[in-house]
Amino acid sequence: MENDNKPATKRLQSIDALRGFDMFWIMGGRHIFLGLATLTGWPVFQWWAAQVKHTEWHGFTFYDMIFPLFLFIAGMSFPFSLAKRTTMNENRKSLYFHVIRRGLLLVLLGILYSNAVSFDFANLSYRSVLGIIGLAWMFAALIYMNTRTTFRIIWFAGLLIVYWLALVLFPAHGPGSTDMFSPEGNLTGYIDRLLMPGPYGNSEQLFSVVPATGTALLGMLTGEFLQTKYLNDRPLRKVACMMLAAIALILTGKIWDLVFPINKHLWTSSFVCFAGGLSLLLFSVFHLVIEVWKYKKWAFVFIVIGLNPITIYLGRRIIDFKYTAGFFFDGIADLLPENWTQLINGIGLTAVCWIFLYILYRKKIFIKI
């Protein structure tokens, strides 16, 4: 007899589509909109052009959400992966091995992405986007596997509060700095300068793994909510619950911002709530349109990207897609006025990357970690 309480393991296209939407911006999509701003000068495109650039320190733009959104999605996928492996009777030891291996492999790929193969060890950077994703996802997965829902929520809140208190109670003022949240005066940067070899940078810092684990855990809580049969017979209400939770997180982030500024580089607790709320709200919209209303065809362009995210992320570092795009599109750009160049280059780069991923999709080649 089938167990009605068994968690769902069905793959959701809304998750793949949102992951592809996220990767679209870094594989070339942002250049399309920067080009539209240059070409048209329209206020709406000028505003969006500012949104696809990172903030220098405090503050928030859409582009600051790309990294935490990916980590949120990685977390959201884990309950489905865990349920599938459990259904296949995979033992606990094997599950732990998979989680730890995946986390550490992402750290190694992050180092490779930086400059490991140059063998310039004096300038080798051990900090990376993939490294933060790997460690934060790994710690969140271990928390998720060893706690129940209530304690997962407590862990989420606890990580953010502990990180906030640590930065407030243990400032690391550099020369000429009295601001505990400044680039020179924050504890996170001090720990990196003290412990991490290689050149120092203001982003992807070791101590920020603590709040980033909260981002991954928030995704896992969302995935867990999707898995449950609660409100499955009323999918609109299920979406409404996610949207209300998203709004609550956004408001929490904005209120917290008054005393702990929203800052991607420090991955502040207010940033976790604000970016996490926006990520959940965006997913709710994708889920509503794709899974509830069944409008799926438009999402195919993003699903192709979302099924091979690591491939295109690393591929952009290894393969010169810009050269290939130039081969096919430079002639078109030369025929048009100069203010068209950035737009044509953006379209060309995005198209070449997408076709590469589409070929892999048709061949059923999906590189996973």
mmCIF file of C-alpha atoms in Angstrom:
data_model
loop_
_atom_site.group_PDB
_atom_site.id
_atom_site.type_symbol
_atom_site.label_atom_id
_atom_site.label_comp_id
_atom_site.label_asym_id
_atom_site.label_seq_id
_atom_site.Cartn_x
_atom_site.Cartn_y
_atom_site.Cartn_z
ATOM 1 C CA MET A 1 0.000 0.000 0.000
ATOM 2 C CA GLU A 2 1.299 3.476 -0.907
ATOM 3 C CA ASN A 3 2.127 5.760 1.992
ATOM 4 C CA ASP A 4 0.162 9.005 1.648
ATOM 5 C CA ASN A 5 2.634 10.809 3.895
ATOM 6 C CA LYS A 6 5.658 10.035 1.732
ATOM 7 C CA PRO A 7 7.217 13.301 0.515
ATOM 8 C CA ALA A 8 6.887 14.194 -3.137
ATOM 9 C CA THR A 9 9.969 13.694 -5.341
ATOM 10 C CA LYS A 10 8.589 15.035 -8.614
ATOM 11 C CA ARG A 11 10.928 17.460 -10.365
ATOM 12 C CA LEU A 12 9.412 20.931 -10.606
ATOM 13 C CA GLN A 13 9.993 22.803 -13.844
ATOM 14 C CA SER A 14 9.529 26.077 -11.984
ATOM 15 C CA ILE A 15 12.775 25.407 -10.072
ATOM 16 C CA ASP A 16 14.709 24.677 -13.277
ATOM 17 C CA ALA A 17 13.193 27.726 -14.991
ATOM 18 C CA LEU A 18 14.066 30.043 -12.108
ATOM 19 C CA ARG A 19 17.618 28.677 -12.003
ATOM 20 C CA GLY A 20 17.892 29.338 -15.726
ATOM 21 C CA PHE A 21 16.471 32.843 -15.298
ATOM 22 C CA ASP A 22 19.149 33.467 -12.679
ATOM 23 C CA MET A 23 21.988 32.225 -14.916
ATOM 24 C CA PHE A 24 20.615 34.115 -17.938
ATOM 25 C CA TRP A 25 21.800 37.407 -16.469
ATOM 26 C CA ILE A 26 25.396 36.355 -15.944
ATOM 27 C CA MET A 27 25.771 34.473 -19.224
ATOM 28 C CA GLY A 28 24.990 37.579 -21.271
ATOM 29 C CA GLY A 29 21.490 38.831 -20.499
ATOM 30 C CA ARG A 30 22.692 41.863 -18.534
ATOM 31 C CA HIS A 31 24.628 43.112 -21.582
ATOM 32 C CA ILE A 32 21.435 43.093 -23.634
ATOM 33 C CA PHE A 33 19.788 45.524 -21.240
ATOM 34 C CA LEU A 34 22.911 47.639 -20.866
ATOM 35 C CA GLY A 35 22.892 47.858 -24.655
ATOM 36 C CA LEU A 36 19.209 48.834 -24.723
ATOM 37 C CA ALA A 37 19.950 51.626 -22.239
ATOM 38 C CA THR A 38 22.807 52.900 -24.417
ATOM 39 C CA LEU A 39 20.784 52.641 -27.617
ATOM 40 C CA THR A 40 17.459 54.124 -26.506
ATOM 41 C CA GLY A 41 18.294 56.333 -23.542
ATOM 42 C CA TRP A 42 14.810 55.500 -22.226
ATOM 43 C CA PRO A 43 14.430 56.025 -18.451
ATOM 44 C CA VAL A 44 13.114 52.495 -17.868
ATOM 45 C CA PHE A 45 16.200 50.949 -19.495
ATOM 46 C CA GLN A 46 18.506 53.432 -17.766
ATOM 47 C CA TRP A 47 16.976 52.395 -14.454
ATOM 48 C CA TRP A 48 17.354 48.703 -15.270
ATOM 49 C CA ALA A 49 20.936 49.227 -16.434
ATOM 50 C CA ALA A 50 21.711 50.470 -12.919
ATOM 51 C CA GLN A 51 19.973 47.382 -11.506
ATOM 52 C CA VAL A 52 22.258 44.944 -13.364
ATOM 53 C CA LYS A 53 25.372 46.310 -11.661
ATOM 54 C CA HIS A 54 26.529 45.451 -8.146
ATOM 55 C CA THR A 55 26.367 48.019 -5.379
ATOM 56 C CA GLU A 56 29.749 49.280 -4.205
ATOM 57 C CA TRP A 57 29.052 48.573 -0.514
ATOM 58 C CA HIS A 58 25.768 49.163 1.370
ATOM 59 C CA GLY A 59 22.535 48.987 -0.596
ATOM 60 C CA PHE A 60 20.878 46.604 -2.998
ATOM 61 C CA THR A 61 20.346 46.147 -6.731
ATOM 62 C CA PHE A 62 18.753 43.308 -8.674
ATOM 63 C CA TYR A 63 22.207 42.046 -9.670
ATOM 64 C CA ASP A 64 23.095 41.614 -5.987
ATOM 65 C CA MET A 65 20.374 38.951 -5.863
ATOM 66 C CA ILE A 66 21.913 36.672 -8.528
ATOM 67 C CA PHE A 67 24.306 34.942 -6.109
ATOM 68 C CA PRO A 68 21.899 34.429 -3.150
ATOM 69 C CA LEU A 69 19.101 33.412 -5.528
ATOM 70 C CA PHE A 70 21.280 30.593 -6.892
ATOM 71 C CA LEU A 71 22.123 29.453 -3.357
ATOM 72 C CA PHE A 72 18.438 29.656 -2.391
ATOM 73 C CA ILE A 73 17.523 27.457 -5.395
ATOM 74 C CA ALA A 74 20.312 24.992 -4.560
ATOM 75 C CA GLY A 75 18.829 24.723 -1.083
ATOM 76 C CA MET A 76 15.296 24.375 -2.420
ATOM 77 C CA SER A 77 16.313 21.378 -4.556
ATOM 78 C CA PHE A 78 17.871 19.458 -1.659
ATOM 79 C CA PRO A 79 14.693 18.117 0.028
ATOM 80 C CA PHE A 80 13.627 16.635 -3.330
ATOM 81 C CA SER A 81 17.066 15.095 -3.884
ATOM 82 C CA LEU A 82 17.129 13.739 -0.326
ATOM 83 C CA ALA A 83 13.654 12.235 -0.683
ATOM 84 C CA LYS A 84 14.634 10.584 -3.973
ATOM 85 C CA ARG A 85 17.807 9.074 -2.482
ATOM 86 C CA THR A 86 15.893 7.922 0.594
ATOM 87 C CA THR A 87 13.267 6.266 -1.624
ATOM 88 C CA MET A 88 16.112 4.381 -3.317
ATOM 89 C CA ASN A 89 17.091 3.078 0.155
ATOM 90 C CA GLU A 90 20.399 4.915 0.201
ATOM 91 C CA ASN A 91 21.919 4.573 3.665
ATOM 92 C CA ARG A 92 22.735 7.452 5.996
ATOM 93 C CA LYS A 93 26.496 7.145 5.567
ATOM 94 C CA SER A 94 26.166 7.409 1.798
ATOM 95 C CA LEU A 95 23.953 10.498 2.116
ATOM 96 C CA TYR A 96 26.506 12.231 4.344
ATOM 97 C CA PHE A 97 29.276 11.331 1.914
ATOM 98 C CA HIS A 98 27.306 12.803 -0.990
ATOM 99 C CA VAL A 99 26.651 16.078 0.848
ATOM 100 C CA ILE A 100 30.233 16.560 2.025
ATOM 101 C CA ARG A 101 31.744 15.487 -1.314
ATOM 102 C CA ARG A 102 29.509 17.906 -3.227
ATOM 103 C CA GLY A 103 30.283 20.789 -0.895
ATOM 104 C CA LEU A 104 34.060 20.306 -1.026
ATOM 105 C CA LEU A 105 34.033 19.694 -4.782
ATOM 106 C CA LEU A 106 32.361 23.070 -5.293
ATOM 107 C CA VAL A 107 35.103 24.661 -3.184
ATOM 108 C CA LEU A 108 37.765 23.054 -5.395
ATOM 109 C CA LEU A 109 35.974 24.106 -8.578
ATOM 110 C CA GLY A 110 35.817 27.636 -7.196
ATOM 111 C CA ILE A 111 39.581 27.666 -6.698
ATOM 112 C CA LEU A 112 40.020 26.274 -10.226
ATOM 113 C CA TYR A 113 37.692 28.973 -11.558
ATOM 114 C CA SER A 114 39.863 31.653 -9.956
ATOM 115 C CA ASN A 115 43.352 30.850 -11.228
ATOM 116 C CA ALA A 116 44.592 27.495 -9.954
ATOM 117 C CA VAL A 117 45.904 26.255 -13.312
ATOM 118 C CA SER A 118 48.151 29.304 -13.687
ATOM 119 C CA PHE A 119 50.307 27.922 -10.833
ATOM 120 C CA ASP A 120 50.780 31.459 -9.546
ATOM 121 C CA PHE A 121 50.380 30.311 -5.961
ATOM 122 C CA ALA A 122 51.416 33.642 -4.469
ATOM 123 C CA ASN A 123 48.345 35.263 -6.013
ATOM 124 C CA LEU A 124 46.021 32.250 -5.885
ATOM 125 C CA SER A 125 42.612 33.212 -4.527
ATOM 126 C CA TYR A 126 40.837 30.643 -2.379
ATOM 127 C CA ARG A 127 37.703 32.810 -2.210
ATOM 128 C CA SER A 128 35.000 32.166 -4.771
ATOM 129 C CA VAL A 129 31.274 32.198 -5.406
ATOM 130 C CA LEU A 130 31.314 28.421 -5.844
ATOM 131 C CA GLY A 131 33.235 28.014 -2.599
ATOM 132 C CA ILE A 132 30.647 29.951 -0.593
ATOM 133 C CA ILE A 133 27.826 28.028 -2.293
ATOM 134 C CA GLY A 134 29.536 24.711 -1.589
ATOM 135 C CA LEU A 135 30.223 25.328 2.107
ATOM 136 C CA ALA A 136 26.917 27.081 2.863
ATOM 137 C CA TRP A 137 24.886 24.420 1.060
ATOM 138 C CA MET A 138 26.836 21.629 2.772
ATOM 139 C CA PHE A 139 26.340 23.013 6.295
ATOM 140 C CA ALA A 140 22.669 23.745 5.625
ATOM 141 C CA ALA A 141 22.150 20.219 4.286
ATOM 142 C CA LEU A 142 23.748 18.708 7.400
ATOM 143 C CA ILE A 143 21.480 20.851 9.598
ATOM 144 C CA TYR A 144 18.442 19.858 7.540
ATOM 145 C CA MET A 145 19.268 16.134 7.746
ATOM 146 C CA ASN A 146 19.610 16.203 11.527
ATOM 147 C CA THR A 147 16.717 18.405 12.657
ATOM 148 C CA ARG A 148 12.983 18.752 12.380
ATOM 149 C CA THR A 149 11.183 21.739 10.880
ATOM 150 C CA THR A 150 10.907 23.750 14.104
ATOM 151 C CA PHE A 151 14.610 23.453 14.836
ATOM 152 C CA ARG A 152 15.488 24.233 11.201
ATOM 153 C CA ILE A 153 13.668 27.548 11.640
ATOM 154 C CA ILE A 154 15.500 28.122 14.925
ATOM 155 C CA TRP A 155 18.805 27.406 13.209
ATOM 156 C CA PHE A 156 17.922 29.892 10.430
ATOM 157 C CA ALA A 157 17.126 32.661 12.902
ATOM 158 C CA GLY A 158 20.050 31.749 15.142
ATOM 159 C CA LEU A 159 22.636 31.937 12.370
ATOM 160 C CA LEU A 160 21.502 35.433 11.408
ATOM 161 C CA ILE A 161 21.360 36.724 14.983
ATOM 162 C CA VAL A 162 24.762 35.258 15.911
ATOM 163 C CA TYR A 163 26.364 36.805 12.816
ATOM 164 C CA TRP A 164 24.825 40.207 13.593
ATOM 165 C CA LEU A 165 25.963 40.132 17.211
ATOM 166 C CA ALA A 166 29.455 39.003 16.211
ATOM 167 C CA LEU A 167 29.943 41.993 13.896
ATOM 168 C CA VAL A 168 28.485 44.410 16.457
ATOM 169 C CA LEU A 169 30.319 43.112 19.536
ATOM 170 C CA PHE A 170 33.682 42.431 17.899
ATOM 171 C CA PRO A 171 34.500 45.297 15.523
ATOM 172 C CA ALA A 172 37.866 45.185 13.781
ATOM 173 C CA HIS A 173 38.552 48.843 13.093
ATOM 174 C CA GLY A 174 41.265 49.430 10.551
ATOM 175 C CA PRO A 175 43.343 52.604 10.276
ATOM 176 C CA GLY A 176 41.089 55.650 10.111
ATOM 177 C CA SER A 177 37.867 53.617 10.416
ATOM 178 C CA THR A 178 35.331 53.827 13.229
ATOM 179 C CA ASP A 179 32.484 52.060 11.407
ATOM 180 C CA MET A 180 32.070 48.383 12.343
ATOM 181 C CA PHE A 181 30.324 47.787 8.997
ATOM 182 C CA SER A 182 32.873 49.578 6.780
ATOM 183 C CA PRO A 183 35.198 47.741 4.360
ATOM 184 C CA GLU A 184 38.124 48.326 6.746
ATOM 185 C CA GLY A 185 36.328 47.954 10.070
ATOM 186 C CA ASN A 186 34.250 44.789 9.869
ATOM 187 C CA LEU A 187 35.012 41.509 11.627
ATOM 188 C CA THR A 188 34.349 39.425 8.504
ATOM 189 C CA GLY A 189 37.106 41.155 6.566
ATOM 190 C CA TYR A 190 39.466 40.972 9.557
ATOM 191 C CA ILE A 191 39.021 37.179 9.802
ATOM 192 C CA ASP A 192 39.745 36.817 6.091
ATOM 193 C CA ARG A 193 42.880 38.952 6.274
ATOM 194 C CA LEU A 194 44.034 36.951 9.292
ATOM 195 C CA LEU A 195 43.312 33.418 8.112
ATOM 196 C CA MET A 196 42.936 33.272 4.328
ATOM 197 C CA PRO A 197 46.019 33.091 2.077
ATOM 198 C CA GLY A 198 46.230 34.931 -1.221
ATOM 199 C CA PRO A 199 45.037 38.418 -2.180
ATOM 200 C CA TYR A 200 42.265 39.920 -0.063
ATOM 201 C CA GLY A 201 38.896 40.883 -1.511
ATOM 202 C CA ASN A 202 35.771 42.416 0.014
ATOM 203 C CA SER A 203 33.491 39.653 -1.281
ATOM 204 C CA GLU A 204 33.177 35.870 -0.826
ATOM 205 C CA GLN A 205 34.701 35.999 2.653
ATOM 206 C CA LEU A 206 35.045 32.965 4.903
ATOM 207 C CA PHE A 207 32.942 34.161 7.863
ATOM 208 C CA SER A 208 30.070 35.093 5.539
ATOM 209 C CA VAL A 209 29.470 31.344 5.171
ATOM 210 C CA VAL A 210 27.527 31.630 8.466
ATOM 211 C CA PRO A 211 24.684 33.829 7.126
ATOM 212 C CA ALA A 212 24.957 32.248 3.666
ATOM 213 C CA THR A 213 24.113 28.936 5.344
ATOM 214 C CA GLY A 214 20.910 30.695 6.418
ATOM 215 C CA THR A 215 20.161 31.511 2.771
ATOM 216 C CA ALA A 216 20.589 27.860 1.774
ATOM 217 C CA LEU A 217 18.504 26.731 4.750
ATOM 218 C CA LEU A 218 15.719 29.132 3.751
ATOM 219 C CA GLY A 219 15.675 27.454 0.342
ATOM 220 C CA MET A 220 15.485 24.040 1.986
ATOM 221 C CA LEU A 221 12.560 25.144 4.140
ATOM 222 C CA THR A 222 10.818 26.282 0.951
ATOM 223 C CA GLY A 223 11.528 22.950 -0.728
ATOM 224 C CA GLU A 224 10.192 21.145 2.332
ATOM 225 C CA PHE A 225 6.999 23.214 2.201
ATOM 226 C CA LEU A 226 6.564 22.351 -1.489
ATOM 227 C CA GLN A 227 7.041 18.656 -0.708
ATOM 228 C CA THR A 228 4.335 18.470 1.929
ATOM 229 C CA LYS A 229 0.788 17.649 0.997
ATOM 230 C CA TYR A 230 -0.409 20.702 2.919
ATOM 231 C CA LEU A 231 -2.748 22.726 0.661
ATOM 232 C CA ASN A 232 -1.917 20.544 -2.367
ATOM 233 C CA ASP A 233 -5.647 20.531 -3.141
ATOM 234 C CA ARG A 234 -5.586 24.359 -3.000
ATOM 235 C CA PRO A 235 -2.445 25.318 -4.922
ATOM 236 C CA LEU A 236 -3.336 29.017 -5.046
ATOM 237 C CA ARG A 237 -3.401 29.142 -1.256
ATOM 238 C CA LYS A 238 -0.032 27.382 -1.169
ATOM 239 C CA VAL A 239 1.401 30.060 -3.444
ATOM 240 C CA ALA A 240 -0.258 32.749 -1.315
ATOM 241 C CA CYS A 241 1.443 31.332 1.797
ATOM 242 C CA MET A 242 4.835 31.564 0.079
ATOM 243 C CA MET A 243 4.143 35.112 -1.056
ATOM 244 C CA LEU A 244 3.122 36.185 2.443
ATOM 245 C CA ALA A 245 6.296 34.616 3.869
ATOM 246 C CA ALA A 246 8.306 36.424 1.186
ATOM 247 C CA ILE A 247 6.767 39.782 2.063
ATOM 248 C CA ALA A 248 7.438 39.160 5.768
ATOM 249 C CA LEU A 249 11.103 38.430 4.994
ATOM 250 C CA ILE A 250 11.435 41.527 2.796
ATOM 251 C CA LEU A 251 9.964 43.728 5.537
ATOM 252 C CA THR A 252 12.217 42.099 8.134
ATOM 253 C CA GLY A 253 15.225 42.815 5.959
ATOM 254 C CA LYS A 254 14.264 46.458 5.487
ATOM 255 C CA ILE A 255 13.643 46.970 9.215
ATOM 256 C CA TRP A 256 16.906 45.221 10.131
ATOM 257 C CA ASP A 257 18.644 47.440 7.576
ATOM 258 C CA LEU A 258 18.150 50.366 9.960
ATOM 259 C CA VAL A 259 20.725 48.909 12.365
ATOM 260 C CA PHE A 260 22.516 46.301 10.231
ATOM 261 C CA PRO A 261 22.816 47.578 6.641
ATOM 262 C CA ILE A 262 21.816 45.438 3.687
ATOM 263 C CA ASN A 263 25.196 44.521 2.206
ATOM 264 C CA LYS A 264 25.967 41.730 -0.260
ATOM 265 C CA HIS A 265 29.731 41.867 0.327
ATOM 266 C CA LEU A 266 29.300 41.181 4.049
ATOM 267 C CA TRP A 267 26.219 38.995 3.409
ATOM 268 C CA THR A 268 24.574 40.752 6.342
ATOM 269 C CA SER A 269 21.590 39.218 8.103
ATOM 270 C CA SER A 270 19.355 41.972 6.709
ATOM 271 C CA PHE A 271 20.643 41.051 3.237
ATOM 272 C CA VAL A 272 19.754 37.387 3.843
ATOM 273 C CA CYS A 273 16.173 38.323 4.750
ATOM 274 C CA PHE A 274 15.708 40.907 2.003
ATOM 275 C CA ALA A 275 17.307 38.895 -0.821
ATOM 276 C CA GLY A 276 15.738 35.689 0.510
ATOM 277 C CA GLY A 277 12.310 37.289 0.531
ATOM 278 C CA LEU A 278 12.742 38.522 -3.029
ATOM 279 C CA SER A 279 13.983 35.073 -4.085
ATOM 280 C CA LEU A 280 10.950 33.408 -2.509
ATOM 281 C CA LEU A 281 8.609 35.956 -4.079
ATOM 282 C CA LEU A 282 10.162 35.428 -7.511
ATOM 283 C CA PHE A 283 9.914 31.661 -7.141
ATOM 284 C CA SER A 284 6.279 31.992 -6.067
ATOM 285 C CA VAL A 285 5.512 33.788 -9.330
ATOM 286 C CA PHE A 286 7.344 31.156 -11.409
ATOM 287 C CA HIS A 287 5.595 28.367 -9.518
ATOM 288 C CA LEU A 288 2.199 30.013 -9.938
ATOM 289 C CA VAL A 289 2.569 30.483 -13.682
ATOM 290 C CA ILE A 290 4.285 27.186 -14.528
ATOM 291 C CA GLU A 291 2.937 24.639 -12.036
ATOM 292 C CA VAL A 292 -0.472 26.065 -11.090
ATOM 293 C CA TRP A 293 -1.626 27.890 -14.225
ATOM 294 C CA LYS A 294 0.276 25.428 -16.493
ATOM 295 C CA TYR A 295 1.776 28.094 -18.771
ATOM 296 C CA LYS A 296 5.022 26.281 -19.527
ATOM 297 C CA LYS A 297 6.128 26.923 -23.107
ATOM 298 C CA TRP A 298 7.606 30.362 -22.408
ATOM 299 C CA ALA A 299 9.851 28.858 -19.731
ATOM 300 C CA PHE A 300 11.680 26.495 -22.103
ATOM 301 C CA VAL A 301 14.365 29.082 -22.889
ATOM 302 C CA PHE A 302 15.221 29.284 -19.177
ATOM 303 C CA ILE A 303 14.846 25.544 -18.483
ATOM 304 C CA VAL A 304 17.557 24.775 -21.063
ATOM 305 C CA ILE A 305 19.898 27.033 -19.084
ATOM 306 C CA GLY A 306 18.705 25.867 -15.680
ATOM 307 C CA LEU A 307 19.439 22.193 -16.358
ATOM 308 C CA ASN A 308 23.156 22.912 -16.888
ATOM 309 C CA PRO A 309 24.025 25.839 -14.590
ATOM 310 C CA ILE A 310 27.493 24.683 -13.479
ATOM 311 C CA THR A 311 28.352 23.880 -17.105
ATOM 312 C CA ILE A 312 27.747 27.415 -18.320
ATOM 313 C CA TYR A 313 29.250 29.018 -15.226
ATOM 314 C CA LEU A 314 32.549 27.154 -15.603
ATOM 315 C CA GLY A 315 32.252 27.085 -19.392
ATOM 316 C CA ARG A 316 32.363 30.879 -19.563
ATOM 317 C CA ARG A 317 35.756 30.684 -17.857
ATOM 318 C CA ILE A 318 37.182 27.932 -20.088
ATOM 319 C CA ILE A 319 35.542 28.528 -23.492
ATOM 320 C CA ASP A 320 35.840 31.857 -25.313
ATOM 321 C CA PHE A 321 32.160 32.370 -26.111
ATOM 322 C CA LYS A 322 32.852 36.041 -26.829
ATOM 323 C CA TYR A 323 35.152 35.074 -29.685
ATOM 324 C CA THR A 324 32.499 32.792 -31.185
ATOM 325 C CA ALA A 325 29.840 35.475 -30.769
ATOM 326 C CA GLY A 326 32.149 37.973 -32.448
ATOM 327 C CA PHE A 327 32.658 35.608 -35.394
ATOM 328 C CA PHE A 328 28.915 35.532 -36.081
ATOM 329 C CA PHE A 329 27.789 38.986 -34.947
ATOM 330 C CA ASP A 330 30.672 41.453 -35.437
ATOM 331 C CA GLY A 331 29.715 41.906 -39.085
ATOM 332 C CA ILE A 332 26.171 42.872 -38.107
ATOM 333 C CA ALA A 333 27.480 45.311 -35.495
ATOM 334 C CA ASP A 334 29.784 46.932 -38.065
ATOM 335 C CA LEU A 335 26.818 47.635 -40.339
ATOM 336 C CA LEU A 336 25.001 49.570 -37.624
ATOM 337 C CA PRO A 337 25.769 52.819 -35.767
ATOM 338 C CA GLU A 338 28.172 52.533 -32.838
ATOM 339 C CA ASN A 339 25.454 52.869 -30.216
ATOM 340 C CA TRP A 340 24.108 49.477 -31.362
ATOM 341 C CA THR A 341 27.359 47.640 -30.606
ATOM 342 C CA GLN A 342 26.760 46.703 -26.962
ATOM 343 C CA LEU A 343 23.243 45.448 -27.689
ATOM 344 C CA ILE A 344 24.404 43.298 -30.629
ATOM 345 C CA ASN A 345 27.303 41.940 -28.578
ATOM 346 C CA GLY A 346 24.943 41.081 -25.728
ATOM 347 C CA ILE A 347 22.480 39.310 -28.015
ATOM 348 C CA GLY A 348 25.328 37.461 -29.728
ATOM 349 C CA LEU A 349 26.939 36.260 -26.504
ATOM 350 C CA THR A 350 23.621 35.156 -25.020
ATOM 351 C CA ALA A 351 22.618 33.354 -28.217
ATOM 352 C CA VAL A 352 25.917 31.478 -28.526
ATOM 353 C CA CYS A 353 25.823 30.364 -24.886
ATOM 354 C CA TRP A 354 22.183 29.291 -25.176
ATOM 355 C CA ILE A 355 22.772 27.287 -28.380
ATOM 356 C CA PHE A 356 25.710 25.537 -26.681
ATOM 357 C CA LEU A 357 23.417 24.567 -23.785
ATOM 358 C CA TYR A 358 20.616 23.585 -26.165
ATOM 359 C CA ILE A 359 22.933 21.125 -27.950
ATOM 360 C CA LEU A 360 23.775 19.578 -24.581
ATOM 361 C CA TYR A 361 20.051 19.487 -23.774
ATOM 362 C CA ARG A 362 19.222 17.670 -27.015
ATOM 363 C CA LYS A 363 22.049 15.202 -26.401
ATOM 364 C CA LYS A 364 20.768 14.749 -22.822
ATOM 365 C CA ILE A 365 24.115 15.814 -21.399
ATOM 366 C CA PHE A 366 23.634 17.325 -17.958
ATOM 367 C CA ILE A 367 26.742 17.914 -15.858
ATOM 368 C CA LYS A 368 25.868 17.641 -12.184
ATOM 369 C CA ILE A 369 27.893 17.714 -8.985
#
